[in-house]
Short mmCIF file of C-alpha atoms (C1' of nucleotides) in Angstrom, two decimals:
data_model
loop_
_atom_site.label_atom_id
_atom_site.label_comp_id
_atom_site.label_asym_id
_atom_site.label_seq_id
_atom_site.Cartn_x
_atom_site.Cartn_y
_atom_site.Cartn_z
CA UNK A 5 -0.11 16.57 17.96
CA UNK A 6 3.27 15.33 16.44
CA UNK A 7 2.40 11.94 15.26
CA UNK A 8 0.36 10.06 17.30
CA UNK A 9 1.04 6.25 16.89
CA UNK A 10 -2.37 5.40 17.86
CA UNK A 11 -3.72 6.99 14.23
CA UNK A 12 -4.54 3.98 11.75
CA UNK A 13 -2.22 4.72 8.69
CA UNK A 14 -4.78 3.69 6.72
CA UNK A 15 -5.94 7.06 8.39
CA UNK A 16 -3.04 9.23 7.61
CA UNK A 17 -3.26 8.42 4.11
CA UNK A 18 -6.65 9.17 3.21
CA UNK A 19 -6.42 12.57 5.23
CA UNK A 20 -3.88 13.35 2.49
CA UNK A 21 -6.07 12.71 0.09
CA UNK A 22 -8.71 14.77 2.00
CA UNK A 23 -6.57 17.75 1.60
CA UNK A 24 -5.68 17.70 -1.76
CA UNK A 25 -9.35 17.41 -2.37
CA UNK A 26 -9.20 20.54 0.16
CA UNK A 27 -6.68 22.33 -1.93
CA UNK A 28 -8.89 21.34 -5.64
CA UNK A 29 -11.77 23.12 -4.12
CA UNK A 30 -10.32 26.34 -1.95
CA UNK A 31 -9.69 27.34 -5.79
CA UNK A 32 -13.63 26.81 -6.73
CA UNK A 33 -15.41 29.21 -4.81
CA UNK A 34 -16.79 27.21 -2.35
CA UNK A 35 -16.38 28.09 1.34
CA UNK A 36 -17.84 25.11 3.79
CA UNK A 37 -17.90 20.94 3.08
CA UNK A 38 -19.41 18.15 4.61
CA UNK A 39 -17.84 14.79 5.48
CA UNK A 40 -20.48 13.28 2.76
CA UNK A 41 -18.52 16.04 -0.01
CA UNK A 42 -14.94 15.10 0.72
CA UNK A 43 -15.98 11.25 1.18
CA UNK A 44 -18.02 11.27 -2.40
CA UNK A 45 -14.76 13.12 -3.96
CA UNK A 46 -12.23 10.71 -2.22
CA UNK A 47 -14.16 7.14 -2.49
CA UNK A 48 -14.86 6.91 1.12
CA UNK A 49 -17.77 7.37 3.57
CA UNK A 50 -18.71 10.10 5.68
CA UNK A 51 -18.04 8.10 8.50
CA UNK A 52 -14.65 7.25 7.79
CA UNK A 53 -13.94 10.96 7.42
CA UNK A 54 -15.02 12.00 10.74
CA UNK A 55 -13.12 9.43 12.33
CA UNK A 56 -10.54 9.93 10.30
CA UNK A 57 -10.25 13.95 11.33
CA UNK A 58 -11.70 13.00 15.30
CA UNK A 59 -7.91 11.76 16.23
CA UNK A 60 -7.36 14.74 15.87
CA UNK A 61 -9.77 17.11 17.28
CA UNK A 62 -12.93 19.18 16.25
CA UNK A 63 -13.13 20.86 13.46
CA UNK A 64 -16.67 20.82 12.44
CA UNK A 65 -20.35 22.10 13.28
CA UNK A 66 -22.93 20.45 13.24
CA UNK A 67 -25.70 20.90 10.84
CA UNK A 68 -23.01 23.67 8.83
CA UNK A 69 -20.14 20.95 7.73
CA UNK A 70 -16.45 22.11 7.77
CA UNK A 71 -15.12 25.83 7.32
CA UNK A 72 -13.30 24.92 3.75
CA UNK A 73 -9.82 27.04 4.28
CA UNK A 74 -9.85 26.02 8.06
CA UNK A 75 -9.98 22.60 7.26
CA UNK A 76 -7.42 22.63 4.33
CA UNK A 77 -5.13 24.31 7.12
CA UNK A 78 -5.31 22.30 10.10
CA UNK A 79 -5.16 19.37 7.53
CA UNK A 80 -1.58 20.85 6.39
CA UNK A 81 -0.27 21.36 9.59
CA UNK A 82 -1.56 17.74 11.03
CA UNK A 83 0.46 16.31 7.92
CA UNK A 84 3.70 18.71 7.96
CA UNK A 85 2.82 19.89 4.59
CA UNK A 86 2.56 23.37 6.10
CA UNK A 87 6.02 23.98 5.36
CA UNK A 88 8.55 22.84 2.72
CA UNK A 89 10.12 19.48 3.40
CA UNK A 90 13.88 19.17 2.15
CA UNK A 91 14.41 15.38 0.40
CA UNK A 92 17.64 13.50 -0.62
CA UNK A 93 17.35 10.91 -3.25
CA UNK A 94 19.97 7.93 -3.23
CA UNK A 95 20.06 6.33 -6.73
CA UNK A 96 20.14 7.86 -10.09
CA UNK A 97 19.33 5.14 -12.55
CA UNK A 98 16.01 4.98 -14.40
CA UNK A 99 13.43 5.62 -11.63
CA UNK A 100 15.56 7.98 -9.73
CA UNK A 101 15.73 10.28 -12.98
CA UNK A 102 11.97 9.80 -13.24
CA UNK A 103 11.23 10.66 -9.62
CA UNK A 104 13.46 13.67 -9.85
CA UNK A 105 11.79 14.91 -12.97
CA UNK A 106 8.23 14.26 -12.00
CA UNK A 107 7.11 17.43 -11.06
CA UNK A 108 5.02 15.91 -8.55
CA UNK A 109 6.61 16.12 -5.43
CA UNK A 110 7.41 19.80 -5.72
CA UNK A 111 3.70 20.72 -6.30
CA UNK A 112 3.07 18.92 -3.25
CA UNK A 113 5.93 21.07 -0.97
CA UNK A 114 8.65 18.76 -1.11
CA UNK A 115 12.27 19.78 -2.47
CA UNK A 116 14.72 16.79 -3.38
CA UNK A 117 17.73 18.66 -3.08
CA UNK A 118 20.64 16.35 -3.41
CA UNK A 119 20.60 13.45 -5.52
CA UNK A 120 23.63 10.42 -5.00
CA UNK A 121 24.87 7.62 -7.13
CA UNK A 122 27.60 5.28 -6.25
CA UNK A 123 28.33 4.64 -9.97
CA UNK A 124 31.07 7.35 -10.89
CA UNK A 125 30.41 7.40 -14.24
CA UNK A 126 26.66 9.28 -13.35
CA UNK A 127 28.58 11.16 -10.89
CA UNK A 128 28.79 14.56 -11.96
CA UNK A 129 25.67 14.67 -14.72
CA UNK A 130 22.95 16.89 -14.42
CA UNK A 131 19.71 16.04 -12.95
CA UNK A 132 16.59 18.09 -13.02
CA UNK A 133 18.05 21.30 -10.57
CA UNK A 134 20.88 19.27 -8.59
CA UNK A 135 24.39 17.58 -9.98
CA UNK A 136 24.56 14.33 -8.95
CA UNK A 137 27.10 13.43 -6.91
CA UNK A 138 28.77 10.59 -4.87
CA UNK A 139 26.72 8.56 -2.16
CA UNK A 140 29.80 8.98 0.08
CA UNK A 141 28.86 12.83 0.23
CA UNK A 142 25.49 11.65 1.67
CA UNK A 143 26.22 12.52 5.37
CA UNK A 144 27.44 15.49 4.85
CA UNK A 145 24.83 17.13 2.30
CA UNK A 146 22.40 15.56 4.48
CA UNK A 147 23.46 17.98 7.72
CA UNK A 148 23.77 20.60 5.56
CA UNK A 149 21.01 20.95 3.70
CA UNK A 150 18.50 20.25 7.15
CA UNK A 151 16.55 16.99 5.04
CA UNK A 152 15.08 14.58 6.99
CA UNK A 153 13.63 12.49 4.54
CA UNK A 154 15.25 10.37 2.34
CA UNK A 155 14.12 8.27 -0.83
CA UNK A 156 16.13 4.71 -1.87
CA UNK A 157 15.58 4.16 -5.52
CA UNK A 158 18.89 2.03 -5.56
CA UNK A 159 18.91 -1.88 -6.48
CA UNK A 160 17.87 -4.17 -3.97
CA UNK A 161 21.10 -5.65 -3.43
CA UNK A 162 22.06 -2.03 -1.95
CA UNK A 163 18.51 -0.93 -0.45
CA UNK A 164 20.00 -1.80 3.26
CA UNK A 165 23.08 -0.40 3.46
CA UNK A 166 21.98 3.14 2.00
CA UNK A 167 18.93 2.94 4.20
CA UNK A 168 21.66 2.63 7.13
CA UNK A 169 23.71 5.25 5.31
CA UNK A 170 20.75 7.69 5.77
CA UNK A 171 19.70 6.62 8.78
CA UNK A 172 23.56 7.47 10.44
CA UNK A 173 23.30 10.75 8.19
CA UNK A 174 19.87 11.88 10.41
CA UNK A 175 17.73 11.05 7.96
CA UNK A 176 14.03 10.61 10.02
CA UNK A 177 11.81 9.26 7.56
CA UNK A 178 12.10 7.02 4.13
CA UNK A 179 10.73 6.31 1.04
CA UNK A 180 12.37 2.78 -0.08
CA UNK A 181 11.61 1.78 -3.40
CA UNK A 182 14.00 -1.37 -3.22
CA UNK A 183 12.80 -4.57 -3.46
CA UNK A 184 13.81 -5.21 -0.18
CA UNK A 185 12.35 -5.05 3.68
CA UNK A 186 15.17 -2.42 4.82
CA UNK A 187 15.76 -2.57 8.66
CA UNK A 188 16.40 0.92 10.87
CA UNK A 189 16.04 1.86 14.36
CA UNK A 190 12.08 2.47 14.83
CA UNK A 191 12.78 6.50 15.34
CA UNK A 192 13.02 6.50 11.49
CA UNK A 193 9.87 5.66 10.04
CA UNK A 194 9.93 3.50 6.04
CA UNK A 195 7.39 3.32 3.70
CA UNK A 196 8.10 1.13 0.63
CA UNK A 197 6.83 1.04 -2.59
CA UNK A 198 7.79 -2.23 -4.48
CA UNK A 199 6.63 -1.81 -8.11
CA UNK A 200 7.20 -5.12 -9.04
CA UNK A 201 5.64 -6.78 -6.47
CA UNK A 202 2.48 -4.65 -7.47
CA UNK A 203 2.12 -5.84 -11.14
CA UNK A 204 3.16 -9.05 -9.68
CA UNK A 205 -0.32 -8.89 -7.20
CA UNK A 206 -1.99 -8.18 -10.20
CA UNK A 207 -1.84 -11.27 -11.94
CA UNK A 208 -2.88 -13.04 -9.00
CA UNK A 209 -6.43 -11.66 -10.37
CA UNK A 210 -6.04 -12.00 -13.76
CA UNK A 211 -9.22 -14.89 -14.76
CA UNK A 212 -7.64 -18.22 -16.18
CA UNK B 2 -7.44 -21.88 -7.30
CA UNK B 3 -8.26 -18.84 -9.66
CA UNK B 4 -8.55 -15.53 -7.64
CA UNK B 5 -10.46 -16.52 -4.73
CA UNK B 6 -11.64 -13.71 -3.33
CA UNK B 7 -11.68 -14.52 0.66
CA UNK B 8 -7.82 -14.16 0.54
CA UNK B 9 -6.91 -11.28 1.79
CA UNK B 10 -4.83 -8.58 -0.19
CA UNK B 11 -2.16 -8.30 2.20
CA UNK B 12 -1.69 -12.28 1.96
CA UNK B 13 -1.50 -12.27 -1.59
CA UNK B 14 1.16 -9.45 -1.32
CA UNK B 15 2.84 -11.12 0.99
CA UNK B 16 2.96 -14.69 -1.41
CA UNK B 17 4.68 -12.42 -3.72
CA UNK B 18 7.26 -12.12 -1.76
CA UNK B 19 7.86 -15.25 -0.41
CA UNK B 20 7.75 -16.04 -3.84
CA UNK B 21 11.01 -14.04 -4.28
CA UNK B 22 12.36 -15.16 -1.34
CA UNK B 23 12.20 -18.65 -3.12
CA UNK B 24 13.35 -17.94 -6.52
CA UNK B 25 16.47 -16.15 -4.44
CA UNK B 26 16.90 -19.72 -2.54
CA UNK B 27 16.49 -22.14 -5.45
CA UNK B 28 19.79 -21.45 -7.34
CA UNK B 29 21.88 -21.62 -3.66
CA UNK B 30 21.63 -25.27 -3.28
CA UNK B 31 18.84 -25.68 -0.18
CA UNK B 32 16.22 -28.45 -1.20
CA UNK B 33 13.91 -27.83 1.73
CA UNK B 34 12.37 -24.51 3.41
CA UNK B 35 10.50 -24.12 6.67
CA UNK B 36 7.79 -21.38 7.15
CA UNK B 37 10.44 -20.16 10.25
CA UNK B 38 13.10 -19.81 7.39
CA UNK B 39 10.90 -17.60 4.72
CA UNK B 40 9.69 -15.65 7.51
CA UNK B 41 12.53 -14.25 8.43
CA UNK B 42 13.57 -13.71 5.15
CA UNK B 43 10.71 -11.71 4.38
CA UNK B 44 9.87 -10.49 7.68
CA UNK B 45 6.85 -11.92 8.85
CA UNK B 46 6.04 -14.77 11.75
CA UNK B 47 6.32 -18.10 10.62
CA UNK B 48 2.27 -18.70 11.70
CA UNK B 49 1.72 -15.67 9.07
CA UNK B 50 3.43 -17.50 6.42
CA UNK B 51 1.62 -20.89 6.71
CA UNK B 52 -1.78 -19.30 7.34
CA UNK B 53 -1.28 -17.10 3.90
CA UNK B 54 -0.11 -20.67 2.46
CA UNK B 55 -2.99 -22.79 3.92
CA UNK B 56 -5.86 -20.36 2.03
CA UNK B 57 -4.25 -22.66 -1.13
CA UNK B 58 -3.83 -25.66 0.07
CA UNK B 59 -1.22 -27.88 1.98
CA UNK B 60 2.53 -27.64 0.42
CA UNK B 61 4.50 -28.54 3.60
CA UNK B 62 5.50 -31.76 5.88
CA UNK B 63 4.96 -31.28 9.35
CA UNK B 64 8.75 -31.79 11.25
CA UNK B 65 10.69 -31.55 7.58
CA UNK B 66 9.35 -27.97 6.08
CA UNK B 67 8.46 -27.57 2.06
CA UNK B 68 10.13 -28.55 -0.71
CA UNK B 69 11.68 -25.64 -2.41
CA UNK B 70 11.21 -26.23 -5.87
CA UNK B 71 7.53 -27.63 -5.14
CA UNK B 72 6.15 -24.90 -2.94
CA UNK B 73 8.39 -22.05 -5.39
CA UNK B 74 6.26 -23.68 -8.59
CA UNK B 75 2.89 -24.32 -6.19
CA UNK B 76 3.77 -20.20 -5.67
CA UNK B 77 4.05 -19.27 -9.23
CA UNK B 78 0.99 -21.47 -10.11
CA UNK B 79 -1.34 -19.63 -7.95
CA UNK B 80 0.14 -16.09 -8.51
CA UNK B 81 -0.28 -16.59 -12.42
CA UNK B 82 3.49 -16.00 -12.48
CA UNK B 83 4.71 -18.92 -14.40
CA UNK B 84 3.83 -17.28 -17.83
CA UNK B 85 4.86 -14.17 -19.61
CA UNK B 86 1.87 -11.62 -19.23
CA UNK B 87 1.94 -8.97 -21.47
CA UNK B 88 1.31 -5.49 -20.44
CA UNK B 89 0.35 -2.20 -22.16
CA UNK B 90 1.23 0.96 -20.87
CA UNK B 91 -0.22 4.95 -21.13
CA UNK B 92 1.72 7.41 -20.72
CA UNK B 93 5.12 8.35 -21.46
CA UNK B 94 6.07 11.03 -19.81
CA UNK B 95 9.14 10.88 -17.09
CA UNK B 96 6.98 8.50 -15.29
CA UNK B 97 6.21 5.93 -18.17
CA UNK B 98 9.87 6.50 -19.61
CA UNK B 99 10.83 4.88 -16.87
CA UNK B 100 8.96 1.88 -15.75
CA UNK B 101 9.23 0.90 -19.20
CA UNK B 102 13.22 1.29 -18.64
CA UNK B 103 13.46 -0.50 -15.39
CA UNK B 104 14.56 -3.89 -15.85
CA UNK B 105 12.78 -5.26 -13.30
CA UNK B 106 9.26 -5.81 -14.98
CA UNK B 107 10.63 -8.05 -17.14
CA UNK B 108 12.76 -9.77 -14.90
CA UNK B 109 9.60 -10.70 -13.25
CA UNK B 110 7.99 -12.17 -16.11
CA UNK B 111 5.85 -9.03 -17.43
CA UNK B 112 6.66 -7.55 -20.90
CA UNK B 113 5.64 -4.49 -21.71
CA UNK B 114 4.38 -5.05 -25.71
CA UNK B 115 3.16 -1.21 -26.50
CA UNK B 116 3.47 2.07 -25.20
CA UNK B 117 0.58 4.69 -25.61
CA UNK B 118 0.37 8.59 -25.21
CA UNK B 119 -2.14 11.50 -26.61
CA UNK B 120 0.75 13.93 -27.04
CA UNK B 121 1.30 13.74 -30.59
CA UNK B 122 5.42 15.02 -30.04
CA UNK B 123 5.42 11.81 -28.13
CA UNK B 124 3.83 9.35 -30.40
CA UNK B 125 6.97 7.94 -33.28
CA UNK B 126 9.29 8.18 -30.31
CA UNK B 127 11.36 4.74 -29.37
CA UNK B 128 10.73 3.57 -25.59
CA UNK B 129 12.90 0.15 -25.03
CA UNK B 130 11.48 -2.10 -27.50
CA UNK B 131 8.29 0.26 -28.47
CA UNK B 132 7.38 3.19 -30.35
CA UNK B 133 4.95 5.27 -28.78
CA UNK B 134 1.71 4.56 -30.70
CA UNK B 135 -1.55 7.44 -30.06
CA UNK B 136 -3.71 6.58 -27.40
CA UNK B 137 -6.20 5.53 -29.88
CA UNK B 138 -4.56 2.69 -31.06
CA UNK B 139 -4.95 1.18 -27.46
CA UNK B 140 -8.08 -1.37 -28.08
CA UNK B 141 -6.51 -2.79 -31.77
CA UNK B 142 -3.39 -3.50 -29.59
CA UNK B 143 -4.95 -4.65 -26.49
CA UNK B 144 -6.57 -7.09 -28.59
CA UNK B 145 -3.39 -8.20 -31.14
CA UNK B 146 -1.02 -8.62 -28.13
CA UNK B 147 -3.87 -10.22 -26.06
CA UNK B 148 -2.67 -8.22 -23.58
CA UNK B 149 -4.91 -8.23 -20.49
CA UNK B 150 -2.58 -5.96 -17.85
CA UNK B 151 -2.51 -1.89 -18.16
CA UNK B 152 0.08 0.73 -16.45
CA UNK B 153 -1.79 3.92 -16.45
CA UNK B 154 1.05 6.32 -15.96
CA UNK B 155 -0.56 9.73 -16.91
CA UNK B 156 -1.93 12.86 -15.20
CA UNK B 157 -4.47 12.58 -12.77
CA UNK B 158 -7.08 15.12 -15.04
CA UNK B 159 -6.75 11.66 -18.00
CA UNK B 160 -6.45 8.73 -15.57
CA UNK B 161 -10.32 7.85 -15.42
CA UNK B 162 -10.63 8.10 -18.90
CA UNK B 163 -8.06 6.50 -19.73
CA UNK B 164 -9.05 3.60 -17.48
CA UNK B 165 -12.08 3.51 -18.92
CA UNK B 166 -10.70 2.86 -22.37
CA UNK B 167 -8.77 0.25 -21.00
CA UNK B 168 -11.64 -1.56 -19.45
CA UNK B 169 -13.79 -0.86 -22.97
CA UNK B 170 -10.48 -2.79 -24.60
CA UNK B 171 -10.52 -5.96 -22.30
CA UNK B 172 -7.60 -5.40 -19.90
CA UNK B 173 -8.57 -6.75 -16.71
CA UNK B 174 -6.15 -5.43 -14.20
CA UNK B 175 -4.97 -2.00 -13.98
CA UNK B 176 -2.19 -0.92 -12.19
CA UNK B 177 -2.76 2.57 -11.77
CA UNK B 178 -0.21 5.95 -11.38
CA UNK B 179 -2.38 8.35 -11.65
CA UNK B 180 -3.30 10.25 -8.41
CA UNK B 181 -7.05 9.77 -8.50
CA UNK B 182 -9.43 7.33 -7.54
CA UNK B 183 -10.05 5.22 -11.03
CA UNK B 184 -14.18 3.26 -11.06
CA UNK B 185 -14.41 0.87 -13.49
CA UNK B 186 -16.48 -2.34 -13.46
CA UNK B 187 -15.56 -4.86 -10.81
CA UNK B 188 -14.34 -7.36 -13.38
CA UNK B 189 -11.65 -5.26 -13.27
CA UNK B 190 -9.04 -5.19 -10.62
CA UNK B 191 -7.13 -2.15 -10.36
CA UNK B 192 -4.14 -1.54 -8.32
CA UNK B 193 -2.95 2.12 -7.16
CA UNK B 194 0.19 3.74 -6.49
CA UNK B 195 0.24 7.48 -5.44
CA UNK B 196 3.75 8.59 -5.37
CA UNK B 197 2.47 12.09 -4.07
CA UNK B 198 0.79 10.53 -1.42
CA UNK B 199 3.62 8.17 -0.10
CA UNK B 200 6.00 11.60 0.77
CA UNK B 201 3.18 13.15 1.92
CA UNK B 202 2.13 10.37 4.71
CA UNK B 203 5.91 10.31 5.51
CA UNK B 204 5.82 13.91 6.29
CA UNK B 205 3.54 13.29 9.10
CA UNK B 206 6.07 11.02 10.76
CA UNK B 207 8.65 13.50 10.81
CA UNK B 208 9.27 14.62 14.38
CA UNK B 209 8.45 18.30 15.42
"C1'" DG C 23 -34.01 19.35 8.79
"C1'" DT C 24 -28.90 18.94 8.48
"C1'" DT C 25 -24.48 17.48 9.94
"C1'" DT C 26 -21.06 16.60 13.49
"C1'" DG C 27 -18.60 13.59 17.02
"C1'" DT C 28 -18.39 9.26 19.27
"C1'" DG C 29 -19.40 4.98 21.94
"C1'" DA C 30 -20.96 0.40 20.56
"C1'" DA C 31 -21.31 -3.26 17.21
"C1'" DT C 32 -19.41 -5.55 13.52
"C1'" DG C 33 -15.98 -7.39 10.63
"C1'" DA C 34 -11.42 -8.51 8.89
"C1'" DG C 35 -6.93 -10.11 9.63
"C1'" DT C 36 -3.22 -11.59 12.66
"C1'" DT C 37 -1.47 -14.16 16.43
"C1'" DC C 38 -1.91 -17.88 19.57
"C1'" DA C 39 -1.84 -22.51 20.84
"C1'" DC C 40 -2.15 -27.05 20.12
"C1'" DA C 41 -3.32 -31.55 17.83
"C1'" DG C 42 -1.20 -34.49 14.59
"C1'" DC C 43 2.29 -36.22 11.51
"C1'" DA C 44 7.39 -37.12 10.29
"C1'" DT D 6 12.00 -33.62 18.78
"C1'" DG D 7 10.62 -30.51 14.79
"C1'" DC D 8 7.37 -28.50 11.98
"C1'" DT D 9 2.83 -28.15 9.70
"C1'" DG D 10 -2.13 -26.91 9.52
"C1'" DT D 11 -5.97 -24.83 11.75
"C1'" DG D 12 -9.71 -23.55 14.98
"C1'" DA D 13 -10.00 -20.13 18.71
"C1'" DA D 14 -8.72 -15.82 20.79
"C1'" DC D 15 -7.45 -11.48 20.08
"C1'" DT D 16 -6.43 -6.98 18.01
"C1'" DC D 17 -7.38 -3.38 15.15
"C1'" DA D 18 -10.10 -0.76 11.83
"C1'" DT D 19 -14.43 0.33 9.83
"C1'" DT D 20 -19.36 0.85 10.03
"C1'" DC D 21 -23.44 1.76 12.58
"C1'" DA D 22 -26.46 4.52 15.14
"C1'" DC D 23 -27.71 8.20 17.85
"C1'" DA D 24 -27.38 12.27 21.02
"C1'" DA D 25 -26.10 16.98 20.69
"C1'" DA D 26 -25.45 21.31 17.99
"C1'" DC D 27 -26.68 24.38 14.38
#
DNA sequence: GTTTGTGAATGAGTTCACAGCA
DNA sequence: TGCTGTGAACTCATTCACAAAC
């Protein structure tokens, strides 16, 4: 079932959110949910979550709900969060720090195990478990350490070329938080996060 | 024009960024843009771009384009951008820290005016231009600063109460951090950004 | 009675295609 | 000719509604 292009990802990213709802109750006690629990914990209707898990197969029965721990696993596997996933970070200024010390993505099985800077005088300093060290090492750290995802937390003016940096390196998947639409070959699949662009939205809403 | 609410979200995204696109073009010299030309700059289809325009109104002269500095102020008009709006922000933890560090808020015409946290090792602390004042402090300030934007930037077990002291102090857009799904009254727009989530749905893309 | 899985209906947003103006 | 503005067609996702399973 390695991802199927035909799954909304509006779809993909509520069934993460279905399993970390999974994961908050496996530790209550409770052993079988409905669609109408998950969608009342997650904001969305029971509907949506059947559809949401039928691209995928059955997992349910009827007039019972969903075995809780089966669910939370099949979930896991679906996403690839069955496993640990090995990240590289490009960009050690302000948000790069942050992302590195937000404890965060390790909860949720991913490892950022490299971080790069192209600025030699943050070359070398310490960074929540890694040394930071020079983008031009990318390629190479990449291989080694098996990551296939990468995050951009660079300026915009550089978002591109690193995003072609990793994409050369093997890198399969992004996280670009660059002002900037960044351009690969469609194997590698970007998400982008602009958080200026979302306070900028905002305003758009703001009365008078 | 104020927040009409048959645009559609993605359109007033996307106005953001043409809006960039625009700001980039004024200072090199062009005096006239045609939907072709942001489009590709941005990456959408030129029909896109005037069919996101036309829910305003009608900037453009058919066989000549838009004037640049007309449809860049038309732009900022309608996106509330061509005013300083102060912001407020909870939290600051690695997070906080650093959106109130990164440049780029400001750059876009948001400021930042007061920094909030429960943690009372936190609160005294200098952040940029602030202090860190105790979350309880929140409504006087809202109200001094006349600050109607708030950055919740907490942990997820706070965010819905800390959105709902935002809402009780008059902000009326939220751009929200926290990973959970944050009700308040639908005066209120709120924005949300998952970080968790965003690596997560990326794992699913990941071959094998 | 309860809850799932799914085809059908609805709705929202994007793309098409063209009339009309410069 | 070049480019805008916009109704119409289309695509895609969500919601509805119901038969089947427990």
């Amino acid at each position: 079932m390695p991802a199927n292009p035909s799954v909304p990802e509006a779809a993909v990213s509520r069934l993460a959110a279905y399993l970390r709802i999974l994961n908050g109750l496996a530790s209550s006690g409770a052993d079988h949910v409905s669609s109408a629990d998950i969608g009342s914990l997650v904001g969305v209707s029971p509907d949506q979550v059947r559809k949401d898990l039928s691209h995928f197969g059955e997992f349910g029965r009827p007039g019972v709900g969903y075995d809780l721990k089966d669910l939370r696993d099949e979930l896991a596997r679906i996403m690839r969060l069955d496993r640990v996933q090995v990240a590289v970070l490009a960009g050690a200024g302000s948000l790069g720090s942050a992302l590195v010390r937000y404890g965060g993505f390790a909860q949720h099985g991913f490892r950022i195990a490299a971080v790069f800077d192209i600025d030699p005088s943050r070359v070398g300093a310490r960074l929540g478990n890694c040394t930071v060290e020079h983008l031009s090492r990318l390629p190479d750290r990449v291989a080694e350490l098996g990551a296939a995802i990468g995050i951009i937390a660079v300026p915009g003016s550089a978002g591109q070329s690193v995003a072609a940096l990793m994409e050369e390196a093997g890198i399969k998947a992004i996280l670009n938080f660059a002002p900037v639409k960044v351009k690969v070959n469609n194997s590698v699949k970007v998400r982008s996060v602009d958080l200026g662009r979302e306070l900028e939205c905002l305003a758009y809403y703001l009365p008078e």
